[in-house]
Amino acid sequence: MELLSVIRRWHHRDRIPIREIERRTGLSRNTIRKYLRSDAVEVRFKVPQRPSRLDPFADKLSEWLRVEAGKGRKGRRTVRRIHADLVALGYAGSYARVAAFV
């Protein structure tokens, strides 16, 4: 993340105080101090592994996408149509989750 390098450059090279960095970035002073103390090159966030409602339908969806890839542009189903077909099979999740998978 380039923000981390910008914060370090401002503080170490340009000698900008932490309060000024806070004002410029909108981050808290504690967060800025944490970034300055760390040796990390980029910020990493912990993302918990959660089961998705799409998981039971992932194999079927992957198969559909393989079939759709072989068709011409005009013959392919849209993501909205694929979502509607999944809903017909019992999928209760959102369109956005299907679009992200596709």
PDB file of N, CA, C and O in Angstrom, residues 44-101:
ATOM      1  N   ARG A  44      -1.831  -5.358   6.040  1.00  0.00           N
ATOM      2  CA  ARG A  44      -2.591  -6.596   5.837  1.00  0.00           C
ATOM      3  C   ARG A  44      -3.731  -6.638   6.835  1.00  0.00           C
ATOM      4  O   ARG A  44      -3.538  -6.377   8.018  1.00  0.00           O
ATOM      5  N   PHE A  45      -4.899  -6.963   6.350  1.00  0.00           N
ATOM      6  CA  PHE A  45      -6.067  -7.067   7.197  1.00  0.00           C
ATOM      7  C   PHE A  45      -6.435  -8.535   7.337  1.00  0.00           C
ATOM      8  O   PHE A  45      -6.371  -9.297   6.377  1.00  0.00           O
ATOM      9  N   LYS A  46      -6.832  -8.927   8.531  1.00  0.00           N
ATOM     10  CA  LYS A  46      -7.264 -10.302   8.756  1.00  0.00           C
ATOM     11  C   LYS A  46      -8.685 -10.454   8.228  1.00  0.00           C
ATOM     12  O   LYS A  46      -9.590  -9.717   8.626  1.00  0.00           O
ATOM     13  N   VAL A  47      -8.868 -11.393   7.331  1.00  0.00           N
ATOM     14  CA  VAL A  47     -10.181 -11.662   6.776  1.00  0.00           C
ATOM     15  C   VAL A  47     -10.605 -13.043   7.251  1.00  0.00           C
ATOM     16  O   VAL A  47      -9.980 -14.046   6.891  1.00  0.00           O
ATOM     17  N   PRO A  48     -11.624 -13.109   8.087  1.00  0.00           N
ATOM     18  CA  PRO A  48     -12.048 -14.419   8.580  1.00  0.00           C
ATOM     19  C   PRO A  48     -12.653 -15.261   7.465  1.00  0.00           C
ATOM     20  O   PRO A  48     -13.302 -14.744   6.555  1.00  0.00           O
ATOM     21  N   GLN A  49     -12.411 -16.546   7.536  1.00  0.00           N
ATOM     22  CA  GLN A  49     -12.979 -17.471   6.562  1.00  0.00           C
ATOM     23  C   GLN A  49     -14.409 -17.793   6.977  1.00  0.00           C
ATOM     24  O   GLN A  49     -14.653 -18.346   8.052  1.00  0.00           O
ATOM     25  N   ARG A  50     -15.343 -17.406   6.138  1.00  0.00           N
ATOM     26  CA  ARG A  50     -16.754 -17.661   6.418  1.00  0.00           C
ATOM     27  C   ARG A  50     -17.353 -18.450   5.270  1.00  0.00           C
ATOM     28  O   ARG A  50     -17.012 -18.206   4.115  1.00  0.00           O
ATOM     29  N   PRO A  51     -18.247 -19.351   5.583  1.00  0.00           N
ATOM     30  CA  PRO A  51     -18.915 -20.047   4.483  1.00  0.00           C
ATOM     31  C   PRO A  51     -19.865 -19.103   3.759  1.00  0.00           C
ATOM     32  O   PRO A  51     -20.498 -18.244   4.368  1.00  0.00           O
ATOM     33  N   SER A  52     -19.925 -19.247   2.464  1.00  0.00           N
ATOM     34  CA  SER A  52     -20.790 -18.404   1.651  1.00  0.00           C
ATOM     35  C   SER A  52     -22.047 -19.181   1.280  1.00  0.00           C
ATOM     36  O   SER A  52     -22.029 -20.415   1.201  1.00  0.00           O
ATOM     37  N   ARG A  53     -23.122 -18.472   1.027  1.00  0.00           N
ATOM     38  CA  ARG A  53     -24.339 -19.132   0.553  1.00  0.00           C
ATOM     39  C   ARG A  53     -24.134 -19.694  -0.844  1.00  0.00           C
ATOM     40  O   ARG A  53     -24.883 -20.552  -1.286  1.00  0.00           O
ATOM     41  N   LEU A  54     -23.119 -19.199  -1.531  1.00  0.00           N
ATOM     42  CA  LEU A  54     -22.841 -19.629  -2.890  1.00  0.00           C
ATOM     43  C   LEU A  54     -22.050 -20.932  -2.938  1.00  0.00           C
ATOM     44  O   LEU A  54     -22.016 -21.593  -3.976  1.00  0.00           O
ATOM     45  N   ASP A  55     -21.437 -21.320  -1.833  1.00  0.00           N
ATOM     46  CA  ASP A  55     -20.586 -22.517  -1.809  1.00  0.00           C
ATOM     47  C   ASP A  55     -21.279 -23.778  -2.331  1.00  0.00           C
ATOM     48  O   ASP A  55     -20.689 -24.511  -3.125  1.00  0.00           O
ATOM     49  N   PRO A  56     -22.512 -24.077  -1.930  1.00  0.00           N
ATOM     50  CA  PRO A  56     -23.155 -25.288  -2.462  1.00  0.00           C
ATOM     51  C   PRO A  56     -23.412 -25.228  -3.976  1.00  0.00           C
ATOM     52  O   PRO A  56     -23.552 -26.258  -4.622  1.00  0.00           O
ATOM     53  N   PHE A  57     -23.452 -24.032  -4.539  1.00  0.00           N
ATOM     54  CA  PHE A  57     -23.751 -23.868  -5.956  1.00  0.00           C
ATOM     55  C   PHE A  57     -22.502 -23.564  -6.781  1.00  0.00           C
ATOM     56  O   PHE A  57     -22.601 -23.346  -7.991  1.00  0.00           O
ATOM     57  N   ALA A  58     -21.324 -23.543  -6.164  1.00  0.00           N
ATOM     58  CA  ALA A  58     -20.096 -23.127  -6.853  1.00  0.00           C
ATOM     59  C   ALA A  58     -19.746 -24.072  -8.002  1.00  0.00           C
ATOM     60  O   ALA A  58     -19.335 -23.616  -9.079  1.00  0.00           O
ATOM     61  N   ASP A  59     -19.890 -25.374  -7.788  1.00  0.00           N
ATOM     62  CA  ASP A  59     -19.564 -26.328  -8.856  1.00  0.00           C
ATOM     63  C   ASP A  59     -20.497 -26.147 -10.056  1.00  0.00           C
ATOM     64  O   ASP A  59     -20.048 -26.143 -11.209  1.00  0.00           O
ATOM     65  N   LYS A  60     -21.785 -26.018  -9.787  1.00  0.00           N
ATOM     66  CA  LYS A  60     -22.769 -25.832 -10.850  1.00  0.00           C
ATOM     67  C   LYS A  60     -22.493 -24.526 -11.601  1.00  0.00           C
ATOM     68  O   LYS A  60     -22.523 -24.490 -12.828  1.00  0.00           O
ATOM     69  N   LEU A  61     -22.180 -23.468 -10.861  1.00  0.00           N
ATOM     70  CA  LEU A  61     -21.899 -22.174 -11.472  1.00  0.00           C
ATOM     71  C   LEU A  61     -20.628 -22.225 -12.316  1.00  0.00           C
ATOM     72  O   LEU A  61     -20.587 -21.678 -13.423  1.00  0.00           O
ATOM     73  N   SER A  62     -19.601 -22.899 -11.833  1.00  0.00           N
ATOM     74  CA  SER A  62     -18.363 -23.043 -12.606  1.00  0.00           C
ATOM     75  C   SER A  62     -18.612 -23.803 -13.898  1.00  0.00           C
ATOM     76  O   SER A  62     -18.071 -23.454 -14.954  1.00  0.00           O
ATOM     77  N   GLU A  63     -19.436 -24.834 -13.818  1.00  0.00           N
ATOM     78  CA  GLU A  63     -19.781 -25.609 -15.016  1.00  0.00           C
ATOM     79  C   GLU A  63     -20.524 -24.731 -16.021  1.00  0.00           C
ATOM     80  O   GLU A  63     -20.223 -24.750 -17.217  1.00  0.00           O
ATOM     81  N   TRP A  64     -21.480 -23.935 -15.533  1.00  0.00           N
ATOM     82  CA  TRP A  64     -22.221 -23.028 -16.419  1.00  0.00           C
ATOM     83  C   TRP A  64     -21.275 -22.032 -17.084  1.00  0.00           C
ATOM     84  O   TRP A  64     -21.412 -21.737 -18.266  1.00  0.00           O
ATOM     85  N   LEU A  65     -20.328 -21.521 -16.331  1.00  0.00           N
ATOM     86  CA  LEU A  65     -19.402 -20.529 -16.889  1.00  0.00           C
ATOM     87  C   LEU A  65     -18.498 -21.144 -17.954  1.00  0.00           C
ATOM     88  O   LEU A  65     -18.166 -20.488 -18.941  1.00  0.00           O
ATOM     89  N   ARG A  66     -18.097 -22.390 -17.756  1.00  0.00           N
ATOM     90  CA  ARG A  66     -17.297 -23.075 -18.783  1.00  0.00           C
ATOM     91  C   ARG A  66     -18.104 -23.235 -20.071  1.00  0.00           C
ATOM     92  O   ARG A  66     -17.596 -23.026 -21.174  1.00  0.00           O
ATOM     93  N   VAL A  67     -19.361 -23.610 -19.931  1.00  0.00           N
ATOM     94  CA  VAL A  67     -20.225 -23.774 -21.101  1.00  0.00           C
ATOM     95  C   VAL A  67     -20.454 -22.422 -21.780  1.00  0.00           C
ATOM     96  O   VAL A  67     -20.391 -22.316 -23.013  1.00  0.00           O
ATOM     97  N   GLU A  68     -20.696 -21.386 -20.989  1.00  0.00           N
ATOM     98  CA  GLU A  68     -20.956 -20.052 -21.538  1.00  0.00           C
ATOM     99  C   GLU A  68     -19.729 -19.492 -22.249  1.00  0.00           C
ATOM    100  O   GLU A  68     -19.867 -18.743 -23.212  1.00  0.00           O
ATOM    101  N   ALA A  69     -18.542 -19.846 -21.782  1.00  0.00           N
ATOM    102  CA  ALA A  69     -17.317 -19.332 -22.401  1.00  0.00           C
ATOM    103  C   ALA A  69     -17.159 -19.853 -23.828  1.00  0.00           C
ATOM    104  O   ALA A  69     -16.547 -19.191 -24.669  1.00  0.00           O
ATOM    105  N   GLY A  70     -17.724 -21.017 -24.118  1.00  0.00           N
ATOM    106  CA  GLY A  70     -17.627 -21.583 -25.453  1.00  0.00           C
ATOM    107  C   GLY A  70     -18.632 -21.006 -26.436  1.00  0.00           C
ATOM    108  O   GLY A  70     -18.520 -21.233 -27.637  1.00  0.00           O
ATOM    109  N   LYS A  71     -19.598 -20.261 -25.938  1.00  0.00           N
ATOM    110  CA  LYS A  71     -20.616 -19.682 -26.805  1.00  0.00           C
ATOM    111  C   LYS A  71     -20.167 -18.327 -27.344  1.00  0.00           C
ATOM    112  O   LYS A  71     -19.256 -17.701 -26.814  1.00  0.00           O
ATOM    113  N   GLY A  72     -20.844 -17.882 -28.368  1.00  0.00           N
ATOM    114  CA  GLY A  72     -20.588 -16.554 -28.917  1.00  0.00           C
ATOM    115  C   GLY A  72     -21.103 -15.466 -27.992  1.00  0.00           C
ATOM    116  O   GLY A  72     -21.880 -15.729 -27.066  1.00  0.00           O
ATOM    117  N   ARG A  73     -20.701 -14.255 -28.251  1.00  0.00           N
ATOM    118  CA  ARG A  73     -21.076 -13.139 -27.385  1.00  0.00           C
ATOM    119  C   ARG A  73     -22.583 -12.967 -27.283  1.00  0.00           C
ATOM    120  O   ARG A  73     -23.136 -12.728 -26.213  1.00  0.00           O
ATOM    121  N   LYS A  74     -23.286 -13.102 -28.382  1.00  0.00           N
ATOM    122  CA  LYS A  74     -24.738 -12.915 -28.383  1.00  0.00           C
ATOM    123  C   LYS A  74     -25.486 -14.084 -27.746  1.00  0.00           C
ATOM    124  O   LYS A  74     -26.610 -13.935 -27.282  1.00  0.00           O
ATOM    125  N   GLY A  75     -24.865 -15.261 -27.724  1.00  0.00           N
ATOM    126  CA  GLY A  75     -25.542 -16.432 -27.197  1.00  0.00           C
ATOM    127  C   GLY A  75     -25.344 -16.659 -25.707  1.00  0.00           C
ATOM    128  O   GLY A  75     -25.975 -17.529 -25.120  1.00  0.00           O
ATOM    129  N   ARG A  76     -24.470 -15.882 -25.090  1.00  0.00           N
ATOM    130  CA  ARG A  76     -24.184 -16.066 -23.664  1.00  0.00           C
ATOM    131  C   ARG A  76     -25.291 -15.502 -22.790  1.00  0.00           C
ATOM    132  O   ARG A  76     -25.979 -14.557 -23.144  1.00  0.00           O
ATOM    133  N   ARG A  77     -25.431 -16.112 -21.608  1.00  0.00           N
ATOM    134  CA  ARG A  77     -26.365 -15.582 -20.608  1.00  0.00           C
ATOM    135  C   ARG A  77     -25.680 -14.449 -19.844  1.00  0.00           C
ATOM    136  O   ARG A  77     -24.491 -14.485 -19.595  1.00  0.00           O
ATOM    137  N   THR A  78     -26.459 -13.479 -19.442  1.00  0.00           N
ATOM    138  CA  THR A  78     -25.922 -12.400 -18.627  1.00  0.00           C
ATOM    139  C   THR A  78     -25.798 -12.883 -17.185  1.00  0.00           C
ATOM    140  O   THR A  78     -26.362 -13.917 -16.806  1.00  0.00           O
ATOM    141  N   VAL A  79     -25.073 -12.131 -16.386  1.00  0.00           N
ATOM    142  CA  VAL A  79     -24.927 -12.485 -14.970  1.00  0.00           C
ATOM    143  C   VAL A  79     -26.282 -12.412 -14.282  1.00  0.00           C
ATOM    144  O   VAL A  79     -26.579 -13.223 -13.404  1.00  0.00           O
ATOM    145  N   ARG A  80     -27.123 -11.471 -14.698  1.00  0.00           N
ATOM    146  CA  ARG A  80     -28.469 -11.390 -14.114  1.00  0.00           C
ATOM    147  C   ARG A  80     -29.275 -12.658 -14.409  1.00  0.00           C
ATOM    148  O   ARG A  80     -30.010 -13.152 -13.556  1.00  0.00           O
ATOM    149  N   ARG A  81     -29.135 -13.161 -15.605  1.00  0.00           N
ATOM    150  CA  ARG A  81     -29.853 -14.393 -15.974  1.00  0.00           C
ATOM    151  C   ARG A  81     -29.297 -15.585 -15.199  1.00  0.00           C
ATOM    152  O   ARG A  81     -30.058 -16.443 -14.746  1.00  0.00           O
ATOM    153  N   ILE A  82     -27.983 -15.637 -15.052  1.00  0.00           N
ATOM    154  CA  ILE A  82     -27.367 -16.721 -14.280  1.00  0.00           C
ATOM    155  C   ILE A  82     -27.842 -16.657 -12.830  1.00  0.00           C
ATOM    156  O   ILE A  82     -28.161 -17.687 -12.223  1.00  0.00           O
ATOM    157  N   HIS A  83     -27.913 -15.447 -12.267  1.00  0.00           N
ATOM    158  CA  HIS A  83     -28.414 -15.295 -10.898  1.00  0.00           C
ATOM    159  C   HIS A  83     -29.861 -15.768 -10.789  1.00  0.00           C
ATOM    160  O   HIS A  83     -30.227 -16.467  -9.844  1.00  0.00           O
ATOM    161  N   ALA A  84     -30.680 -15.418 -11.774  1.00  0.00           N
ATOM    162  CA  ALA A  84     -32.084 -15.850 -11.756  1.00  0.00           C
ATOM    163  C   ALA A  84     -32.182 -17.372 -11.827  1.00  0.00           C
ATOM    164  O   ALA A  84     -33.024 -17.975 -11.146  1.00  0.00           O
ATOM    165  N   ASP A  85     -31.318 -18.001 -12.623  1.00  0.00           N
ATOM    166  CA  ASP A  85     -31.326 -19.463 -12.713  1.00  0.00           C
ATOM    167  C   ASP A  85     -30.884 -20.102 -11.391  1.00  0.00           C
ATOM    168  O   ASP A  85     -31.412 -21.138 -10.985  1.00  0.00           O
ATOM    169  N   LEU A  86     -29.920 -19.478 -10.720  1.00  0.00           N
ATOM    170  CA  LEU A  86     -29.498 -19.995  -9.413  1.00  0.00           C
ATOM    171  C   LEU A  86     -30.608 -19.855  -8.374  1.00  0.00           C
ATOM    172  O   LEU A  86     -30.810 -20.750  -7.553  1.00  0.00           O
ATOM    173  N   VAL A  87     -31.321 -18.744  -8.433  1.00  0.00           N
ATOM    174  CA  VAL A  87     -32.440 -18.546  -7.507  1.00  0.00           C
ATOM    175  C   VAL A  87     -33.500 -19.616  -7.746  1.00  0.00           C
ATOM    176  O   VAL A  87     -34.100 -20.141  -6.797  1.00  0.00           O
ATOM    177  N   ALA A  88     -33.709 -19.980  -8.991  1.00  0.00           N
ATOM    178  CA  ALA A  88     -34.672 -21.030  -9.307  1.00  0.00           C
ATOM    179  C   ALA A  88     -34.233 -22.380  -8.735  1.00  0.00           C
ATOM    180  O   ALA A  88     -35.065 -23.231  -8.415  1.00  0.00           O
ATOM    181  N   LEU A  89     -32.907 -22.559  -8.585  1.00  0.00           N
ATOM    182  CA  LEU A  89     -32.393 -23.806  -7.996  1.00  0.00           C
ATOM    183  C   LEU A  89     -32.378 -23.778  -6.471  1.00  0.00           C
ATOM    184  O   LEU A  89     -32.045 -24.774  -5.842  1.00  0.00           O
ATOM    185  N   GLY A  90     -32.709 -22.619  -5.866  1.00  0.00           N
ATOM    186  CA  GLY A  90     -32.776 -22.543  -4.409  1.00  0.00           C
ATOM    187  C   GLY A  90     -31.727 -21.645  -3.783  1.00  0.00           C
ATOM    188  O   GLY A  90     -31.611 -21.592  -2.556  1.00  0.00           O
ATOM    189  N   TYR A  91     -30.952 -20.927  -4.575  1.00  0.00           N
ATOM    190  CA  TYR A  91     -29.947 -20.011  -4.041  1.00  0.00           C
ATOM    191  C   TYR A  91     -30.642 -18.823  -3.393  1.00  0.00           C
ATOM    192  O   TYR A  91     -31.515 -18.191  -3.988  1.00  0.00           O
ATOM    193  N   ALA A  92     -30.254 -18.482  -2.155  1.00  0.00           N
ATOM    194  CA  ALA A  92     -30.909 -17.396  -1.430  1.00  0.00           C
ATOM    195  C   ALA A  92     -29.992 -16.195  -1.238  1.00  0.00           C
ATOM    196  O   ALA A  92     -30.321 -15.283  -0.491  1.00  0.00           O
ATOM    197  N   GLY A  93     -28.865 -16.182  -1.912  1.00  0.00           N
ATOM    198  CA  GLY A  93     -27.906 -15.091  -1.742  1.00  0.00           C
ATOM    199  C   GLY A  93     -28.162 -13.935  -2.691  1.00  0.00           C
ATOM    200  O   GLY A  93     -29.136 -13.903  -3.432  1.00  0.00           O
ATOM    201  N   SER A  94     -27.232 -12.990  -2.680  1.00  0.00           N
ATOM    202  CA  SER A  94     -27.411 -11.766  -3.448  1.00  0.00           C
ATOM    203  C   SER A  94     -26.819 -11.876  -4.851  1.00  0.00           C
ATOM    204  O   SER A  94     -25.981 -12.733  -5.133  1.00  0.00           O
ATOM    205  N   TYR A  95     -27.242 -10.951  -5.684  1.00  0.00           N
ATOM    206  CA  TYR A  95     -26.721 -10.852  -7.043  1.00  0.00           C
ATOM    207  C   TYR A  95     -25.246 -10.460  -7.008  1.00  0.00           C
ATOM    208  O   TYR A  95     -24.443 -10.944  -7.806  1.00  0.00           O
ATOM    209  N   ALA A  96     -24.881  -9.578  -6.082  1.00  0.00           N
ATOM    210  CA  ALA A  96     -23.504  -9.084  -6.001  1.00  0.00           C
ATOM    211  C   ALA A  96     -22.524 -10.218  -5.737  1.00  0.00           C
ATOM    212  O   ALA A  96     -21.405 -10.236  -6.280  1.00  0.00           O
ATOM    213  N   ARG A  97     -22.903 -11.179  -4.935  1.00  0.00           N
ATOM    214  CA  ARG A  97     -22.024 -12.314  -4.627  1.00  0.00           C
ATOM    215  C   ARG A  97     -21.806 -13.165  -5.887  1.00  0.00           C
ATOM    216  O   ARG A  97     -20.704 -13.635  -6.156  1.00  0.00           O
ATOM    217  N   VAL A  98     -22.861 -13.355  -6.678  1.00  0.00           N
ATOM    218  CA  VAL A  98     -22.749 -14.110  -7.919  1.00  0.00           C
ATOM    219  C   VAL A  98     -21.891 -13.347  -8.909  1.00  0.00           C
ATOM    220  O   VAL A  98     -21.018 -13.913  -9.574  1.00  0.00           O
ATOM    221  N   ALA A  99     -22.096 -12.040  -9.004  1.00  0.00           N
ATOM    222  CA  ALA A  99     -21.306 -11.220  -9.933  1.00  0.00           C
ATOM    223  C   ALA A  99     -19.830 -11.235  -9.552  1.00  0.00           C
ATOM    224  O   ALA A  99     -18.964 -11.278 -10.424  1.00  0.00           O
ATOM    225  N   ALA A 100     -19.525 -11.222  -8.268  1.00  0.00           N
ATOM    226  CA  ALA A 100     -18.130 -11.281  -7.831  1.00  0.00           C
ATOM    227  C   ALA A 100     -17.519 -12.641  -8.179  1.00  0.00           C
ATOM    228  O   ALA A 100     -16.341 -12.720  -8.554  1.00  0.00           O
ATOM    229  N   PHE A 101     -18.291 -13.706  -8.084  1.00  0.00           N
ATOM    230  CA  PHE A 101     -17.797 -15.039  -8.440  1.00  0.00           C
ATOM    231  C   PHE A 101     -17.516 -15.128  -9.935  1.00  0.00           C
ATOM    232  O   PHE A 101     -16.513 -15.692 -10.357  1.00  0.00           O
TER     233      PHE A 101
END
